[in-house]
PDB file of C-alpha atoms and ligand atoms in Angstrom:
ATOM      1  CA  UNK F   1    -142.882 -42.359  -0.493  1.00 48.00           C
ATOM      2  CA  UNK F   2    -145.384 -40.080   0.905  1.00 53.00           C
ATOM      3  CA  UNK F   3    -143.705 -36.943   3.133  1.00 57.00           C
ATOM      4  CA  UNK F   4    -145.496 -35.978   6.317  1.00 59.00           C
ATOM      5  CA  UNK F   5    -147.136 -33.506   6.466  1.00 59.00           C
ATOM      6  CA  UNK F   6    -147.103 -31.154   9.855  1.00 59.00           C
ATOM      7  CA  UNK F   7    -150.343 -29.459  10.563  1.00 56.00           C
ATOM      8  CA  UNK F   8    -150.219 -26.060  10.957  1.00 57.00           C
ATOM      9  CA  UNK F   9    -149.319 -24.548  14.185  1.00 59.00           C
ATOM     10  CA  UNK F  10    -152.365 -23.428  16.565  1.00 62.00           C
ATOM     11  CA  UNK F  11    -152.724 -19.825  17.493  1.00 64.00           C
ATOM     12  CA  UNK F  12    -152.629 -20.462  21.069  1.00 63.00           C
ATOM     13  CA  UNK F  13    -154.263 -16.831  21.302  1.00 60.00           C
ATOM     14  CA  UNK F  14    -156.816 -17.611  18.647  1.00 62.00           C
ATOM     15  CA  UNK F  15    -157.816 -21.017  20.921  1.00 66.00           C
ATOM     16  CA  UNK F  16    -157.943 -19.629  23.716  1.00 67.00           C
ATOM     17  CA  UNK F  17    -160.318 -16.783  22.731  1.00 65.00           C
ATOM     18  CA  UNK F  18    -162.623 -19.827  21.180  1.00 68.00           C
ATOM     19  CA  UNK F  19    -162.734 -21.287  24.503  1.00 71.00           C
ATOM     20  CA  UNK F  20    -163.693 -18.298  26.357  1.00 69.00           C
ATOM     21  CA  UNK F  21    -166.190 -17.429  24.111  1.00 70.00           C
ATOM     22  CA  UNK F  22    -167.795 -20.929  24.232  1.00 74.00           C
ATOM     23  CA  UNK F  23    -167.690 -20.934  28.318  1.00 70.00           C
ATOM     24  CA  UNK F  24    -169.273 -17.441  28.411  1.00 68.00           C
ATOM     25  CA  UNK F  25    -172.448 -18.597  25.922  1.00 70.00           C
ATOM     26  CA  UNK F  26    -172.719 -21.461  28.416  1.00 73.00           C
ATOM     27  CA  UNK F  27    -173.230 -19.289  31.551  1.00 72.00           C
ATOM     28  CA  UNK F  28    -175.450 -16.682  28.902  1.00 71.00           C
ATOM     29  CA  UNK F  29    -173.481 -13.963  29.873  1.00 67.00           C
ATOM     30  CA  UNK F  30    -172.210 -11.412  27.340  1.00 64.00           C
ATOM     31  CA  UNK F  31    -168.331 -11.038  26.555  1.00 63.00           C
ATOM     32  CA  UNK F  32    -166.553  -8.520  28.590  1.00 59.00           C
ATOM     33  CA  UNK F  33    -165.317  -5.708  26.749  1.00 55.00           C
ATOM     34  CA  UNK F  34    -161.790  -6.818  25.283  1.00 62.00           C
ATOM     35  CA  UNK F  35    -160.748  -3.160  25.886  1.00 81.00           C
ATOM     36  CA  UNK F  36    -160.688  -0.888  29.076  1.00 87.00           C
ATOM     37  CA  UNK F  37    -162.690   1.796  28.804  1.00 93.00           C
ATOM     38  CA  UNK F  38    -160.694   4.897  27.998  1.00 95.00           C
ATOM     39  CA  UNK F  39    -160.458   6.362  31.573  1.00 97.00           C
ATOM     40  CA  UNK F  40    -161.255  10.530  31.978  1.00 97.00           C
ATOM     41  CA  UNK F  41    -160.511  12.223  35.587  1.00 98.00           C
ATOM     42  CA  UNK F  42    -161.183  15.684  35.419  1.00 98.00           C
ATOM     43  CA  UNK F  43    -161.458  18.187  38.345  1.00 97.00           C
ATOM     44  CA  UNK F  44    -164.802  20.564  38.231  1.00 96.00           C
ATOM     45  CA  UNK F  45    -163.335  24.237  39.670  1.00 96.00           C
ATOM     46  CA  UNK F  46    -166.064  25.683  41.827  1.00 98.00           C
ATOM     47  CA  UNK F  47    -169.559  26.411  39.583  1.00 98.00           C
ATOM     48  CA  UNK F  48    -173.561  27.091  39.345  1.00 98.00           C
ATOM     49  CA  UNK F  49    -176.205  25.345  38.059  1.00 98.00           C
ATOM     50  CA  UNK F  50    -179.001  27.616  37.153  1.00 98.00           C
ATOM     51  CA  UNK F  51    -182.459  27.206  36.452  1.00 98.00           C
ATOM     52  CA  UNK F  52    -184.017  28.965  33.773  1.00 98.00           C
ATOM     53  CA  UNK F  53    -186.051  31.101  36.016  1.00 98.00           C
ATOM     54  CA  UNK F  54    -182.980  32.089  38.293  1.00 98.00           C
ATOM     55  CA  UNK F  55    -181.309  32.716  35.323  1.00 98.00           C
ATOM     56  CA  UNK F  56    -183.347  35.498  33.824  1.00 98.00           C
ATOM     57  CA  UNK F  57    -183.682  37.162  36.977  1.00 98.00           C
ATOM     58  CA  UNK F  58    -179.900  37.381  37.322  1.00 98.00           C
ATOM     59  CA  UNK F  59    -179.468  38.305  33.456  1.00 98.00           C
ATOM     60  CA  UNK F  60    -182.587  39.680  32.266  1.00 98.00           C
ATOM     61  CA  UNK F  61    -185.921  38.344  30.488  1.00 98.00           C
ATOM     62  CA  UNK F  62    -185.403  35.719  28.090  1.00 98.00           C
ATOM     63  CA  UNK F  63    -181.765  35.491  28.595  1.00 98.00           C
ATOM     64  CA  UNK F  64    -180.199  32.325  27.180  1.00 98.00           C
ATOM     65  CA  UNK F  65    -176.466  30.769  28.289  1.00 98.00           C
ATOM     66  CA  UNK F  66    -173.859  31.228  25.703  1.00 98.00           C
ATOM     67  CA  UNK F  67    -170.871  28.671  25.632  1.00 98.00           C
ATOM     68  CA  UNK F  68    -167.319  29.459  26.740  1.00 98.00           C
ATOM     69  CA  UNK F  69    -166.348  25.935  26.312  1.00 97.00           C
ATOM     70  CA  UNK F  70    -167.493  22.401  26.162  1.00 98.00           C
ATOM     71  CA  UNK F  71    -166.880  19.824  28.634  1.00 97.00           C
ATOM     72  CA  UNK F  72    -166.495  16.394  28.289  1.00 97.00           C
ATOM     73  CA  UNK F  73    -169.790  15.241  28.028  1.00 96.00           C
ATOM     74  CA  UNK F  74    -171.894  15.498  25.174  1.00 96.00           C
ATOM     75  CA  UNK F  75    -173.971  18.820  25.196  1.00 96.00           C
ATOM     76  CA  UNK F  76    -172.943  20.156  28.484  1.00 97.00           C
ATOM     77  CA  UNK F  77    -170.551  23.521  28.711  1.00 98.00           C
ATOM     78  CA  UNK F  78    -169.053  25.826  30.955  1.00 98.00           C
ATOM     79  CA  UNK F  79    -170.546  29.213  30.226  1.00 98.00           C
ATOM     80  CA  UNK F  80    -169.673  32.747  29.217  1.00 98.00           C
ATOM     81  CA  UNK F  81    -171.295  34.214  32.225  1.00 98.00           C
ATOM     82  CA  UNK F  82    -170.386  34.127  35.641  1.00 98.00           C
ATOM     83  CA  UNK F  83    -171.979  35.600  39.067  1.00 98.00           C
ATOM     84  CA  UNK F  84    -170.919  36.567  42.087  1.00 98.00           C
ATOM     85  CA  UNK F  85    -172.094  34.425  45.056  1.00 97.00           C
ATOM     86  CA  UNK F  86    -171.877  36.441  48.558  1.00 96.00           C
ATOM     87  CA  UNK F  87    -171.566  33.918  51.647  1.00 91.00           C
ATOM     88  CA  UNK F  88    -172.402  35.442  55.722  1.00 87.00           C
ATOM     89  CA  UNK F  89    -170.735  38.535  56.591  1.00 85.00           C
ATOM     90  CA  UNK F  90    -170.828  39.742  53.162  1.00 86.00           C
ATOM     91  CA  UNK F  91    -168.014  37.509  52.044  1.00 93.00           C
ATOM     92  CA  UNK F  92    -167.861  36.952  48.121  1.00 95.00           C
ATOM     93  CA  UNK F  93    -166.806  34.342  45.622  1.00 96.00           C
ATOM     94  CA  UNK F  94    -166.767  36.264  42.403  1.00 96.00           C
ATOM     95  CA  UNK F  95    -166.446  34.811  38.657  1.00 97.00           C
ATOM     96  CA  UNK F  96    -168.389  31.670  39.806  1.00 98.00           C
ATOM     97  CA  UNK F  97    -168.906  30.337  36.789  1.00 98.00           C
ATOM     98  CA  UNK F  98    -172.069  28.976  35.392  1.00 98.00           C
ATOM     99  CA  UNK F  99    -172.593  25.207  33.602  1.00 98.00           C
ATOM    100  CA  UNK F 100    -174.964  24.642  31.126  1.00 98.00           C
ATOM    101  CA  UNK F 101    -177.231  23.542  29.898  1.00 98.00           C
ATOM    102  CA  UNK F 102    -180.177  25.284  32.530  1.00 98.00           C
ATOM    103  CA  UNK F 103    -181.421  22.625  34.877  1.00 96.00           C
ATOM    104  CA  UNK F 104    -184.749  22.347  37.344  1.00 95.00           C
ATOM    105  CA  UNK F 105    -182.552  23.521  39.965  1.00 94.00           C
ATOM    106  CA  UNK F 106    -180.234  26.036  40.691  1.00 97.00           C
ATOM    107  CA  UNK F 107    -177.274  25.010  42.839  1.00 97.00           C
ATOM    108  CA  UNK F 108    -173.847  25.949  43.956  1.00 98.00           C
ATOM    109  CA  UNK F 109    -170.516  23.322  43.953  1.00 98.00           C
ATOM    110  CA  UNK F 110    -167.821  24.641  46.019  1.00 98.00           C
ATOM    111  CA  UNK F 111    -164.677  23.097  47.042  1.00 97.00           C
ATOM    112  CA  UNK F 112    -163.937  22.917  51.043  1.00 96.00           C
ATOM    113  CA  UNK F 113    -161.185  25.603  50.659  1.00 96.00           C
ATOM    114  CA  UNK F 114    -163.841  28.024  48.868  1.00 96.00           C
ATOM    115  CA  UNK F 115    -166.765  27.335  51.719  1.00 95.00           C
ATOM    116  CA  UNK F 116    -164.220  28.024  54.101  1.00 94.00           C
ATOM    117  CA  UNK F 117    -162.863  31.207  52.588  1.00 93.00           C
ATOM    118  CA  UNK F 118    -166.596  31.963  52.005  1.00 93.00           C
ATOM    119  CA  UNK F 119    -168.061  31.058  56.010  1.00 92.00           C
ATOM    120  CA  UNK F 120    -170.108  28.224  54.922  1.00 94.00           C
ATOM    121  CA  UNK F 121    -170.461  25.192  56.844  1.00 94.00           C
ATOM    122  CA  UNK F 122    -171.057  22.770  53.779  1.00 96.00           C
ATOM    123  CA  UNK F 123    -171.771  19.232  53.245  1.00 97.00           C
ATOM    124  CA  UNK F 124    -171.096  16.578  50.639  1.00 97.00           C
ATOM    125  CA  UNK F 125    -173.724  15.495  48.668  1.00 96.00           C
ATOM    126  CA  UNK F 126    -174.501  13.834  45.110  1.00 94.00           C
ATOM    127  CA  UNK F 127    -175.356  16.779  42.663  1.00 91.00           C
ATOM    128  CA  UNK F 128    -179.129  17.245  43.295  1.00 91.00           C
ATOM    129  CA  UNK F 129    -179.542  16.475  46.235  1.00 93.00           C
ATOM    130  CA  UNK F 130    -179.842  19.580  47.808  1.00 93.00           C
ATOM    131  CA  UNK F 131    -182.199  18.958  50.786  1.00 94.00           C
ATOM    132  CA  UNK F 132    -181.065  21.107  54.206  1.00 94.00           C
ATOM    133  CA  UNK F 133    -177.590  22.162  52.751  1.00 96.00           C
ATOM    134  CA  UNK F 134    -177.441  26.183  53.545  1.00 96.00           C
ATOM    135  CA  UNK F 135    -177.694  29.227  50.871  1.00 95.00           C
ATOM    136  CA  UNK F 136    -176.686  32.407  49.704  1.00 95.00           C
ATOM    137  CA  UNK F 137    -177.020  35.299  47.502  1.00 97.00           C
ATOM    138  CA  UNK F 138    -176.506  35.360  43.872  1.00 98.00           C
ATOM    139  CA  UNK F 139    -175.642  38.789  42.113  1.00 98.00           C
ATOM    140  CA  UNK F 140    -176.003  39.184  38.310  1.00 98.00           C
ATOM    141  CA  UNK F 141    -175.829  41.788  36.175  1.00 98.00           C
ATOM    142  CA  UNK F 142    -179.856  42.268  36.076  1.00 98.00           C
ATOM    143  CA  UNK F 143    -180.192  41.206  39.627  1.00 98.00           C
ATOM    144  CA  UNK F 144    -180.051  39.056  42.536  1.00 98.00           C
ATOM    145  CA  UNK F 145    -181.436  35.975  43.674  1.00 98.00           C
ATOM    146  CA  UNK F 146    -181.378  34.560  47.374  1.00 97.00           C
ATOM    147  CA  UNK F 147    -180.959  31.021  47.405  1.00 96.00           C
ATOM    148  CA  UNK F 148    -182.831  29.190  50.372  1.00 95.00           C
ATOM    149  CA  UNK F 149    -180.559  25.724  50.249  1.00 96.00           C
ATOM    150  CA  UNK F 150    -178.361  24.387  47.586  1.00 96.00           C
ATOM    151  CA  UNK F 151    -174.553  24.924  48.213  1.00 97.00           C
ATOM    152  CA  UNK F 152    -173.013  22.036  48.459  1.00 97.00           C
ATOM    153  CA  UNK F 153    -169.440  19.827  47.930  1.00 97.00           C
ATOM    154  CA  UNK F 154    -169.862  17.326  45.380  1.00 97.00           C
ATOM    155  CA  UNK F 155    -169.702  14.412  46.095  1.00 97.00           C
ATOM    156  CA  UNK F 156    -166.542  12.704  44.074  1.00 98.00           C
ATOM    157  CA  UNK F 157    -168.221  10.300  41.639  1.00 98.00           C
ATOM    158  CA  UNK F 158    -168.160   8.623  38.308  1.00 98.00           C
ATOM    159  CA  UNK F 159    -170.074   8.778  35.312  1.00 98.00           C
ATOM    160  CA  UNK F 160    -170.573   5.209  33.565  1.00 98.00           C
ATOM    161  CA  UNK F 161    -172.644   4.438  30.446  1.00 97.00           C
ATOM    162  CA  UNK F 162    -173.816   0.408  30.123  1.00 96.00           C
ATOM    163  CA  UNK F 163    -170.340  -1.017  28.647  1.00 95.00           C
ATOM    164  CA  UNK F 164    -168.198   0.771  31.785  1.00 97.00           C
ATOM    165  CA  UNK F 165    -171.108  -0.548  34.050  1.00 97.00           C
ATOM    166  CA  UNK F 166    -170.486  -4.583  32.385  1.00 95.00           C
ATOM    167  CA  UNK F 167    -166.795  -3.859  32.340  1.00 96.00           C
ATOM    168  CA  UNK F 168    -166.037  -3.049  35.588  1.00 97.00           C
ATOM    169  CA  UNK F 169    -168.958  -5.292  37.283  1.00 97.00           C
ATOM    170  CA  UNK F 170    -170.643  -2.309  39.399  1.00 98.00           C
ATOM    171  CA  UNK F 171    -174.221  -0.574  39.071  1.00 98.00           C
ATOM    172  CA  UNK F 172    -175.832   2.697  40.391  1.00 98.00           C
ATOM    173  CA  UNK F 173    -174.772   4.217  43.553  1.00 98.00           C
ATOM    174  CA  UNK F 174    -171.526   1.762  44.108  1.00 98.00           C
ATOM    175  CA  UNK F 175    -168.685   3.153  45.341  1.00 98.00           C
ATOM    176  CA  UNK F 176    -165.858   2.506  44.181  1.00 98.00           C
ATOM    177  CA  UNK F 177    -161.968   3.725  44.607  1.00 98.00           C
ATOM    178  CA  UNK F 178    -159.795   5.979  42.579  1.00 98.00           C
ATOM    179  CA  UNK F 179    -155.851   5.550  42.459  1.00 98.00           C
ATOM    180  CA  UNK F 180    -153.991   8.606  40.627  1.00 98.00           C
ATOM    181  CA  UNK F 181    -150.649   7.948  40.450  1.00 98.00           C
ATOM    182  CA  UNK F 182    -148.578  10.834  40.529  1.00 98.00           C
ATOM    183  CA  UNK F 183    -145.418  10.550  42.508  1.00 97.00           C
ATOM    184  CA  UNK F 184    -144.834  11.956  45.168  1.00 97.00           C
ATOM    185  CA  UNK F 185    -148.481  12.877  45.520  1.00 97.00           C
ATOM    186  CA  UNK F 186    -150.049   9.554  44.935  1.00 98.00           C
ATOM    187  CA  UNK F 187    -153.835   9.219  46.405  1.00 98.00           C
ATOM    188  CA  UNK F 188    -156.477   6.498  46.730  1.00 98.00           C
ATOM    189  CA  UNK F 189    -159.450   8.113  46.575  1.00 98.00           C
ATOM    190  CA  UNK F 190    -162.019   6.066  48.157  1.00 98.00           C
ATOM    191  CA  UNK F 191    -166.220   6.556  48.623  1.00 98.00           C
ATOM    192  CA  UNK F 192    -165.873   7.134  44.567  1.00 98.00           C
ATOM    193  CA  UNK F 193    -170.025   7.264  43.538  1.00 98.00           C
ATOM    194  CA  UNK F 194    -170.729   5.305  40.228  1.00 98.00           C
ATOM    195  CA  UNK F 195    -173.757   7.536  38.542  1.00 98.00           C
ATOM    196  CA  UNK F 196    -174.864   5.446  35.652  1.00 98.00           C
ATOM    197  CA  UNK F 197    -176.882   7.325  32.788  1.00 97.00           C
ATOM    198  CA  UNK F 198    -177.187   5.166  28.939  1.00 96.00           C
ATOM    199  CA  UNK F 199    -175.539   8.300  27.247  1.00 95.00           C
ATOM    200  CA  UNK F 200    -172.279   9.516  29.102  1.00 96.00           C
ATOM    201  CA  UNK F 201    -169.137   8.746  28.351  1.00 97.00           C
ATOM    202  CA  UNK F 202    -166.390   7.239  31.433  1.00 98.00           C
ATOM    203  CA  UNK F 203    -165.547  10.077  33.700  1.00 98.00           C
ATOM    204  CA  UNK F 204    -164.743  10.786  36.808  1.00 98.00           C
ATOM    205  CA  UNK F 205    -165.383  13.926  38.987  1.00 98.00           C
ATOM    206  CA  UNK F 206    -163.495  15.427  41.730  1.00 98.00           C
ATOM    207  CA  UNK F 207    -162.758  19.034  42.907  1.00 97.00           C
ATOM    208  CA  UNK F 208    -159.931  21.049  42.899  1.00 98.00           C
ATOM    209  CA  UNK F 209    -159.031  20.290  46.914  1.00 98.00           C
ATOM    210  CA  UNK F 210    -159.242  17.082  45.677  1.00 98.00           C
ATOM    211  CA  UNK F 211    -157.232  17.507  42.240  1.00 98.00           C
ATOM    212  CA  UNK F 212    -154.625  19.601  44.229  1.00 98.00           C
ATOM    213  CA  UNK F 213    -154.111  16.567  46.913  1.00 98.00           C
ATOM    214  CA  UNK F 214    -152.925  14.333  44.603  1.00 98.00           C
ATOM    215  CA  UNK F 215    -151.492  17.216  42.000  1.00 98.00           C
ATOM    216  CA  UNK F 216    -153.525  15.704  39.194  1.00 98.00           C
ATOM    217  CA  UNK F 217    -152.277  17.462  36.166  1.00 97.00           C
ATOM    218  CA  UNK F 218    -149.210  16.126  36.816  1.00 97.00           C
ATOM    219  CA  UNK F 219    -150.673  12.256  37.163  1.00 97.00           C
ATOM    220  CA  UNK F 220    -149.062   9.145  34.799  1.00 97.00           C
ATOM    221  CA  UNK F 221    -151.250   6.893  35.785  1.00 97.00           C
ATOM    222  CA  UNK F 222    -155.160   6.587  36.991  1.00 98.00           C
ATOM    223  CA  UNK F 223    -156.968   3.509  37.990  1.00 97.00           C
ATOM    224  CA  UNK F 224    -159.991   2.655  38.879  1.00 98.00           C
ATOM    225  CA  UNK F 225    -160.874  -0.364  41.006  1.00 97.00           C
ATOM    226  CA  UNK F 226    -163.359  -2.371  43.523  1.00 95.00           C
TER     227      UNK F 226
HETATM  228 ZN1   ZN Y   1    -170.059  14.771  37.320  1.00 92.45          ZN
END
């Protein structure tokens, strides 16, 4: 008498990650990341960006950044030194911080409420792109620069490296929208700019008009969608 034999149960999950894997070599696309990508929002509090230059005539000769703290992304940090940044009618921001590392360009990222406070009439704009947006003057310890153009409001955006790009099927200059979910202060943030670079990690960056709105700190959830 022979006993039968069962054959061992399939691992439905098993099968049906065969299957998938088989239909995506057919179409020669690569596998989507199993994993959402670990998803940062952090608020950026009104700053500089400094050029080298700039920065020595505000500090001195051959001064060099020292950092206060690190940010998220690899090799950038908020700095020890701050300025003071005096708008029309002799109306000051002081303790604007600086970022480093020193860039090409100096430039100034304000929130609405600060512009406002300050008498500037500013617009939105990706970081960089600093064409027509209106100045000020910069006061250092060593001295004082005037800035011809360069204050502007950031532009909310996200940073994506190649696997964020894949996962959530955008590319450069998409927009895309933002849901924080913190009750009873939820906000969909829409016009969200995807800025793709090989070497950042996933994080998105708004300011702190737009933190307050939706009272990030105290957020459970954020998503980011199409
Ligand atoms: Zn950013």
């Amino acid at each position: 008498m022979s006993a039968a034999v069962a054959p061992p149960p399939l691992d439905r999950k098993f099968v049906e990650s065969l299957v998938r894997e088989s239909l995506y070599r057919q179409i020669g696309r690569p596998l989507p990341a199993k994993e959402p990508p670990l998803l940062v929002v952090n608020s950026s509090a009104r700053h500089m960006h400094v050029s080298q230059k700039d920065l020595e005539v505000l500090f001195g000769p051959g001064y060099q950044l020292k950092v206060h703290k690190w940010l998220y992304q690899e090799g950038f940090f908020a700095a020890e030194e701050t300025v003071t940044l005096i708008g029309p009618r002799r109306r000051i921001i002081p303790n604007l911080r600086i970022l480093g590392p020193c860039r090409n360009l100096t430039q100034i990222e304000l929130a609405y409420t600060d512009a406002i406070q300050l008498g500037l009439d500013i617009p939105t704009r990706l970081s960089g792109d600093i064409e027509g947006t209106p100045g000020a003057y910069v006061m250092g310890p060593a001295g004082m620069i005037e800035l011809k153009q360069g204050v502007i409001r950031a532009a909310r955006h996200v940073h994506m490296g190649p696997a964020d790009i894949e996962y959530y099927g955008v590319k450069n200059g998409d927009r895309m929208k933002l849901r924080v979910v913190s009750p009873p202060n939820t906000v969909v943030f829409e016009d969200v700019i995807v800025r793709y670079d090989p070497n950042v990690r996933l994080e998105v960056h708004i300011d702190t008009d737009e933190a307050n709105a939706c009272n990030l700190s105290q957020a459970i959830k954020v998503e980011l969608f199409r």
